[in-house]
C-alpha cells in the first residue's frame, strides 16, 4: 500500500488534489481512499488531505500518520511547527515541495534528509492557467510519483474538475498544466520501510470517550501571536502618486492589516497580510498593484 499526505492552505486545493489522485488510481486499476482534514479555519489556514492506494483491499482507516509520500503545496509550511509536514514520514519516503528551489537547495535550506522532488507549480499555474490554482497540478505530480498512468490521470482530471469548473477553456488549461507537471517529474521507485525517520516521536493515542478525550481550552487566545504574512502569493503595493487617501482599502481589509502613516497614506502590515487583495479590487482609483511573493531566494534574487 502507498500512503500519501497533502499539506496545503485553505484555497490551494489540497482536498481536490487528493480526490483527483484517488480517482486516477481507481481508474488505473487500484483500490483507493481519499479524504481531507480541516476545521473551521479561514482561507489560508493549513489543511491536510490523505490518499491510500493499493492493489489489494484497503482495510486501514483513519488519518495517515506515517506516509510514504508527502506533498507540500506551500513551502512555508515546512517551517510551521503546527503543520509539521514531514512528521511520521517513513524512512526512504519522498517529499515533493512546491518551490522554485532545486531539490538540493530545498534539502539544504530546510534540513530534509529524505528524497526531495521540487517544481514551482505556482509559477506553472500562473503561466498556464492564469490563476494560482494548485489542486490539479499537485495531483499530477503525486500521480507521477505514485506511478499512476497518464491516461488515468487525464480521465480523473476531466471527471473531478468538470464537477467544479463549468468553463471549458479553464478546464482545458487546468488539464494541460497538470499534464505538463506530470511530465516534468522523473519516475521514481518508492521503497519505504515501516521505520519512520530518526528523531521522530510518533504517539499512538488509544480510543477514549468524549468525556476524556475532548479538549479543554484553558489558556488565553494566541491569535495575535500567529503571523500569517507568509500565506501570501501576491502582496499589495500602494502607488502614493495615485492614492487619494479615501481609506476604502482600510475599511475593506478583512484582517485589519492596513494602517495609515504620518502623512495619511495607507500601508500594510506585511507580517499579517494574507494577500487576499480585496484592497486592490476595491480601490476606486487603482492605486494598489499586486507583486508576486516568493518565499525562496531565486537565481534572480526575487523576494
Tab-separated table of N, CA and C in Angstrom, residues 238-251 258-267 282-288:
chain	number	residue	atom	x	y	z
A	238	UNK	N	1.188	49.999	-2.731
A	238	UNK	CA	0.476	51.254	-2.989
A	238	UNK	C	1.294	52.190	-3.872
A	239	UNK	N	0.607	52.892	-4.766
A	239	UNK	CA	1.187	53.981	-5.549
A	239	UNK	C	0.657	55.269	-4.922
A	240	UNK	N	1.498	55.926	-4.111
A	240	UNK	CA	1.032	57.108	-3.402
A	240	UNK	C	0.768	58.294	-4.331
A	241	UNK	N	1.325	58.259	-5.545
A	241	UNK	CA	1.015	59.338	-6.501
A	241	UNK	C	-0.440	59.255	-6.956
A	242	UNK	N	-0.990	58.024	-6.964
A	242	UNK	CA	-2.375	57.837	-7.404
A	242	UNK	C	-3.354	57.799	-6.236
A	243	UNK	N	-2.858	57.450	-5.047
A	243	UNK	CA	-3.728	57.295	-3.868
A	243	UNK	C	-4.367	58.632	-3.481
A	244	UNK	N	-5.656	58.595	-3.207
A	244	UNK	CA	-6.396	59.805	-2.807
A	244	UNK	C	-6.685	59.839	-1.310
A	245	UNK	N	-6.114	58.899	-0.562
A	245	UNK	CA	-6.330	58.794	0.896
A	245	UNK	C	-7.812	58.628	1.248
A	246	UNK	N	-8.561	57.934	0.379
A	246	UNK	CA	-10.002	57.776	0.625
A	246	UNK	C	-10.278	56.766	1.733
A	247	UNK	N	-9.293	55.919	2.072
A	247	UNK	CA	-9.371	54.918	3.150
A	247	UNK	C	-10.307	53.757	2.834
A	248	UNK	N	-10.682	53.611	1.547
A	248	UNK	CA	-11.520	52.461	1.183
A	248	UNK	C	-10.794	51.153	1.503
A	249	UNK	N	-9.499	51.091	1.210
A	249	UNK	CA	-8.732	49.865	1.466
A	249	UNK	C	-8.699	49.559	2.964
A	250	UNK	N	-8.586	50.584	3.777
A	250	UNK	CA	-8.556	50.380	5.233
A	250	UNK	C	-9.879	49.783	5.699
A	251	UNK	N	-10.966	50.294	5.142
A	251	UNK	CA	-12.287	49.826	5.566
A	251	UNK	C	-12.592	48.418	5.053
A	258	UNK	N	-4.344	47.062	7.386
A	258	UNK	CA	-3.929	48.291	6.705
A	258	UNK	C	-4.071	49.469	7.670
A	259	UNK	N	-2.981	50.220	7.817
A	259	UNK	CA	-2.956	51.376	8.698
A	259	UNK	C	-2.570	52.616	7.897
A	260	UNK	N	-2.524	53.751	8.568
A	260	UNK	CA	-2.150	54.997	7.909
A	260	UNK	C	-0.819	55.488	8.472
A	261	UNK	N	0.031	56.011	7.562
A	261	UNK	CA	1.295	56.566	8.043
A	261	UNK	C	1.087	58.015	8.485
A	262	UNK	N	2.159	58.666	8.848
A	262	UNK	CA	2.046	60.017	9.398
A	262	UNK	C	1.474	61.005	8.388
A	263	UNK	N	1.611	60.692	7.093
A	263	UNK	CA	1.085	61.578	6.053
A	263	UNK	C	-0.333	61.215	5.633
A	264	UNK	N	-0.894	60.178	6.281
A	264	UNK	CA	-2.265	59.797	5.970
A	264	UNK	C	-2.399	58.788	4.842
A	265	UNK	N	-1.267	58.257	4.345
A	265	UNK	CA	-1.330	57.245	3.288
A	265	UNK	C	-1.415	55.848	3.915
A	266	UNK	N	-2.154	54.936	3.291
A	266	UNK	CA	-2.280	53.583	3.849
A	266	UNK	C	-1.035	52.740	3.581
A	267	UNK	N	-0.770	51.812	4.479
A	267	UNK	CA	0.302	50.829	4.290
A	267	UNK	C	-0.125	49.538	4.985
A	282	UNK	N	-10.960	46.732	-4.435
A	282	UNK	CA	-11.900	47.764	-4.002
A	282	UNK	C	-11.378	49.189	-4.207
A	283	UNK	N	-10.084	49.344	-4.457
A	283	UNK	CA	-9.521	50.690	-4.607
A	283	UNK	C	-10.183	51.401	-5.798
A	284	UNK	N	-10.829	52.534	-5.586
A	284	UNK	CA	-11.583	53.183	-6.671
A	284	UNK	C	-10.700	53.834	-7.731
A	285	UNK	N	-9.420	54.075	-7.412
A	285	UNK	CA	-8.551	54.739	-8.394
A	285	UNK	C	-7.432	53.830	-8.877
A	286	UNK	N	-7.463	52.565	-8.514
A	286	UNK	CA	-6.451	51.619	-8.993
A	286	UNK	C	-5.049	51.934	-8.494
A	287	UNK	N	-4.946	52.409	-7.261
A	287	UNK	CA	-3.638	52.799	-6.730
A	287	UNK	C	-2.875	51.635	-6.099
A	288	UNK	N	-3.504	50.445	-6.084
A	288	UNK	CA	-2.862	49.302	-5.433
A	288	UNK	C	-2.610	48.215	-6.481
